[in-house]
mmCIF file with all atom_site columns, C-alpha atoms in Angstrom:
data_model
loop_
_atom_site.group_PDB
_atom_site.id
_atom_site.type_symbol
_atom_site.label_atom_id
_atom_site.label_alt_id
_atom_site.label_comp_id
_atom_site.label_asym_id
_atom_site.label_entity_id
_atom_site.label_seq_id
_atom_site.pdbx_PDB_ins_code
_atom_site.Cartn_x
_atom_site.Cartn_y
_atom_site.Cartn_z
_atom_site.occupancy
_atom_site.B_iso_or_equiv
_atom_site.pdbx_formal_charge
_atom_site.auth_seq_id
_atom_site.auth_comp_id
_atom_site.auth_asym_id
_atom_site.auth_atom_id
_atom_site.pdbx_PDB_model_num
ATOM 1  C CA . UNK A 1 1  ? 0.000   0.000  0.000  1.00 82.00 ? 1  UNK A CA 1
ATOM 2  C CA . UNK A 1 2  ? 1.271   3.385  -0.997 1.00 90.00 ? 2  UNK A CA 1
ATOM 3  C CA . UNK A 1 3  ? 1.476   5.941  1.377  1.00 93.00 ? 3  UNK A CA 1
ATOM 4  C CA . UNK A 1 4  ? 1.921   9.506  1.799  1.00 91.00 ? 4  UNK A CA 1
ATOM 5  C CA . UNK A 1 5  ? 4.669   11.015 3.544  1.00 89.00 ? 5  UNK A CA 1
ATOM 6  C CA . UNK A 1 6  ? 1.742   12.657 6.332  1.00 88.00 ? 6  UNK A CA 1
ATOM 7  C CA . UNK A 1 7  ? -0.040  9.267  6.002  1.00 91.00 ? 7  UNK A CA 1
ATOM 8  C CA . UNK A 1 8  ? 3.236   7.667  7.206  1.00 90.00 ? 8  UNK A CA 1
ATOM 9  C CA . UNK A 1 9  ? 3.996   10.373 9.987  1.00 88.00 ? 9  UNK A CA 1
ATOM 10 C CA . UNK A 1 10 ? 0.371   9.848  11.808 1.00 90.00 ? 10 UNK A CA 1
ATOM 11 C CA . UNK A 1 11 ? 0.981   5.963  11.516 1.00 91.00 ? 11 UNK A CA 1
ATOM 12 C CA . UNK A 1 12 ? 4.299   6.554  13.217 1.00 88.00 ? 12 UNK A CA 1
ATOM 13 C CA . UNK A 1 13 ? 2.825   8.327  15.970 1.00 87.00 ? 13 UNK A CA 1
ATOM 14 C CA . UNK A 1 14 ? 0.543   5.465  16.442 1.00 90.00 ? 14 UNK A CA 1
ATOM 15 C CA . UNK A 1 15 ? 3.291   3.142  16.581 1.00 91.00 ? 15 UNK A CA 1
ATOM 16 C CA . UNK A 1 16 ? 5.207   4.725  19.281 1.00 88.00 ? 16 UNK A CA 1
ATOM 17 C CA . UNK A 1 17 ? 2.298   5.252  21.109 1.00 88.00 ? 17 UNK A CA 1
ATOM 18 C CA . UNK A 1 18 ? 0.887   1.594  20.764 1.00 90.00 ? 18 UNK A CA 1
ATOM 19 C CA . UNK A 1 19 ? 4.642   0.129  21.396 1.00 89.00 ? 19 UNK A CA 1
ATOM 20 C CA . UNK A 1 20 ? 4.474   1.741  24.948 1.00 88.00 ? 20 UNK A CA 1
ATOM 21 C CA . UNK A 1 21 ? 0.780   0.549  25.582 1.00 89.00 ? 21 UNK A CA 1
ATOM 22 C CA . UNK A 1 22 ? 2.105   -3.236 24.757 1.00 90.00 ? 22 UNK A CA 1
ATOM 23 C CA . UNK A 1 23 ? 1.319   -3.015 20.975 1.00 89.00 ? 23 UNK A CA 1
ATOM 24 C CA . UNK A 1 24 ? -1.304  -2.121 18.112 1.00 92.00 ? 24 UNK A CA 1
ATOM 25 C CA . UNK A 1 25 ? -5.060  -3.251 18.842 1.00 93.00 ? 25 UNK A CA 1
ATOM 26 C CA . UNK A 1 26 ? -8.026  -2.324 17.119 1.00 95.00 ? 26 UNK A CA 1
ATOM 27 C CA . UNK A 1 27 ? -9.659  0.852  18.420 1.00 94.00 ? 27 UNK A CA 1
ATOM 28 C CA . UNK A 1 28 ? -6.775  1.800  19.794 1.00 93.00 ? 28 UNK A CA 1
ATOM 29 C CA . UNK A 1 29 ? -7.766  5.622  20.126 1.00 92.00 ? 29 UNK A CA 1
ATOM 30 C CA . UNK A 1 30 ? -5.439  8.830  19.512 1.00 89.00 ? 30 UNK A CA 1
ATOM 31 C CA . UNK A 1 31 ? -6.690  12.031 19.701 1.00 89.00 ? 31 UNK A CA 1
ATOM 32 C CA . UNK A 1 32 ? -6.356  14.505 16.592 1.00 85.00 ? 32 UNK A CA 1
ATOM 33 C CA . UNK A 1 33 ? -4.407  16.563 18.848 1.00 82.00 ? 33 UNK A CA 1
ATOM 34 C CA . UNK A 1 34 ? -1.905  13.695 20.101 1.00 79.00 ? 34 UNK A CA 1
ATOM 35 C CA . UNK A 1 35 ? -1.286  12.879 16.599 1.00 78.00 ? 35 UNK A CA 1
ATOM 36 C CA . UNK A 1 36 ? -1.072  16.735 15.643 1.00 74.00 ? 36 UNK A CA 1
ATOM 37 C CA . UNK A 1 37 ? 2.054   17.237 18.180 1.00 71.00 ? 37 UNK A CA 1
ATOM 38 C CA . UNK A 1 38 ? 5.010   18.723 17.249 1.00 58.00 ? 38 UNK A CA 1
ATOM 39 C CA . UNK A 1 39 ? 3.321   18.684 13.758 1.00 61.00 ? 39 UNK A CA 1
ATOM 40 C CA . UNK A 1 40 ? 5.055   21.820 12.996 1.00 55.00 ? 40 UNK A CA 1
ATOM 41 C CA . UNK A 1 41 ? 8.637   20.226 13.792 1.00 61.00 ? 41 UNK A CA 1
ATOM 42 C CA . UNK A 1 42 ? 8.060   17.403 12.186 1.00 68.00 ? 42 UNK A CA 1
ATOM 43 C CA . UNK A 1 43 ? 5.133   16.544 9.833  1.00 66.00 ? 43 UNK A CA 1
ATOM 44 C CA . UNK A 1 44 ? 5.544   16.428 6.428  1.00 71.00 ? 44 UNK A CA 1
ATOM 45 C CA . UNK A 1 45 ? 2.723   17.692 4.284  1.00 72.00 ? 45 UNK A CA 1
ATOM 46 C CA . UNK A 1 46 ? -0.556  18.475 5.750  1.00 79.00 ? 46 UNK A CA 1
ATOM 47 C CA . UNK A 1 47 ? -2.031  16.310 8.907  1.00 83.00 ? 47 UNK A CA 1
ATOM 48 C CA . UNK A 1 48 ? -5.141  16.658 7.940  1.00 86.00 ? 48 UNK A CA 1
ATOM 49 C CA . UNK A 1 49 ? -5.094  14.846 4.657  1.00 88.00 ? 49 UNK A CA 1
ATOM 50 C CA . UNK A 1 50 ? -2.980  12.359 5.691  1.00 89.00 ? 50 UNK A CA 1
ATOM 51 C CA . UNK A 1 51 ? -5.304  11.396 8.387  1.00 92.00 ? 51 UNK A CA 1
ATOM 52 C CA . UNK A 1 52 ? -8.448  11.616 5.726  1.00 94.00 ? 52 UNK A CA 1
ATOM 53 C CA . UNK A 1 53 ? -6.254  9.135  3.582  1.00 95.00 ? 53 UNK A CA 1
ATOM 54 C CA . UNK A 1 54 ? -6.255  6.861  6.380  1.00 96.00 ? 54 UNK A CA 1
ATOM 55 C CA . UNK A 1 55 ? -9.332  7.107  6.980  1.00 97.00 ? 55 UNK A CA 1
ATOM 56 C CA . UNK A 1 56 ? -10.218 6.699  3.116  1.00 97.00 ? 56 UNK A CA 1
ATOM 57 C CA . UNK A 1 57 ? -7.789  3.456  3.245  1.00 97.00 ? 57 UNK A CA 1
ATOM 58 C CA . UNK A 1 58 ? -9.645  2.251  5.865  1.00 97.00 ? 58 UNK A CA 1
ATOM 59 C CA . UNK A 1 59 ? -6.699  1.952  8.099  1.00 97.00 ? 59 UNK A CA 1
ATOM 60 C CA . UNK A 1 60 ? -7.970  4.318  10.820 1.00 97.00 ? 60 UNK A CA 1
ATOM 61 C CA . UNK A 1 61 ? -11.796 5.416  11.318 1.00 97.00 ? 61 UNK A CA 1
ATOM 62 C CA . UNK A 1 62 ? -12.739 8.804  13.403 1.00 96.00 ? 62 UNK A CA 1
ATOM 63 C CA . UNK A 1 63 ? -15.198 9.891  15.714 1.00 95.00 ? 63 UNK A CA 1
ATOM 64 C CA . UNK A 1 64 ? -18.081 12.035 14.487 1.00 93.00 ? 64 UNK A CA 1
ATOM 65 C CA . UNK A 1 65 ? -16.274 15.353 15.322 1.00 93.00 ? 65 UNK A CA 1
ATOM 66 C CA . UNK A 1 66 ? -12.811 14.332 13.843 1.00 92.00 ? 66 UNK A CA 1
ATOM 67 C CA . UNK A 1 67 ? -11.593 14.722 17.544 1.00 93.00 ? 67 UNK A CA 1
ATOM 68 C CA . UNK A 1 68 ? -10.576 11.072 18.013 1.00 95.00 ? 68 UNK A CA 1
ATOM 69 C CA . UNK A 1 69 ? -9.087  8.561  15.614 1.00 95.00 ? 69 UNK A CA 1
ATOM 70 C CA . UNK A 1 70 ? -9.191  4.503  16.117 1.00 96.00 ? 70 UNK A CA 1
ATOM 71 C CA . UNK A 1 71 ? -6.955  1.959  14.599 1.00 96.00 ? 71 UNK A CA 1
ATOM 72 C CA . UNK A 1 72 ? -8.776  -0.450 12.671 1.00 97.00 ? 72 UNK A CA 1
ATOM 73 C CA . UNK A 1 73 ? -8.388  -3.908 11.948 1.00 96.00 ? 73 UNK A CA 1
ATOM 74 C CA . UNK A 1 74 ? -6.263  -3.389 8.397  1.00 96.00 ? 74 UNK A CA 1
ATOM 75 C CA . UNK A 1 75 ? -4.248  -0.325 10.495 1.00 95.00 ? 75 UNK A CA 1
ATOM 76 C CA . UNK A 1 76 ? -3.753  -2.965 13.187 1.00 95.00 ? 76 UNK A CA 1
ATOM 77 C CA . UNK A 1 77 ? -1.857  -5.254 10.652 1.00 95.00 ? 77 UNK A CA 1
ATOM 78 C CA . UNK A 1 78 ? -0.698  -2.736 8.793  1.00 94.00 ? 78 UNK A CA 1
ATOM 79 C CA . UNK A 1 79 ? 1.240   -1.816 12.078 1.00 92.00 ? 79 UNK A CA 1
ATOM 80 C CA . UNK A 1 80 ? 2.467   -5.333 12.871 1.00 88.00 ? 80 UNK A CA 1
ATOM 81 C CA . UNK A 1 81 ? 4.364   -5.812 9.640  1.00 85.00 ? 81 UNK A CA 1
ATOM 82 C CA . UNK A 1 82 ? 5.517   -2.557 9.265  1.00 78.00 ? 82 UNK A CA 1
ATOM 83 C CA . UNK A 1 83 ? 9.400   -1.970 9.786  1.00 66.00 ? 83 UNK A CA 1
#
């Protein structure tokens, strides 16, 4: 699967978070402003439509408001084979 360079930034910040929590499971929940930190450091390319690609992917699925964003299944394995 092809990704964007802000696709693979938000699914890095879901991997660091979900290593220390014991690793990926569905639902696992990040907030948009969790994923969103140090976005000006860091991010490549805009947050925002690398999180609506994810979503679009079906890799990650969002809460009504956009304020929270779960890990689904396919982002689960997507997670556990990526290196």
């Amino acid at each position: 699967m092809e990704l964007s360079p802000a696709e693979r930034f938000v699914l890095q910040r879901y991997r660091e978070k979900t290593r220390i929590a014991g690793g990926p499971r569905t639902g696992y929940v990040l907030r948009q402003a969790a994923i969103r930190y140090a976005e000006a450091e860091r991010a490549p390319g805009d947050l925002g439509a690398g999180l609506d690609g994810l979503v679009e992917k079906g890799l990650l699925s969002t809460s009504e408001d956009r304020r929270f964003f779960f890990l689904t299944d396919s982002g689960v394995a997507l997670l556990a084979d990526w290196r």
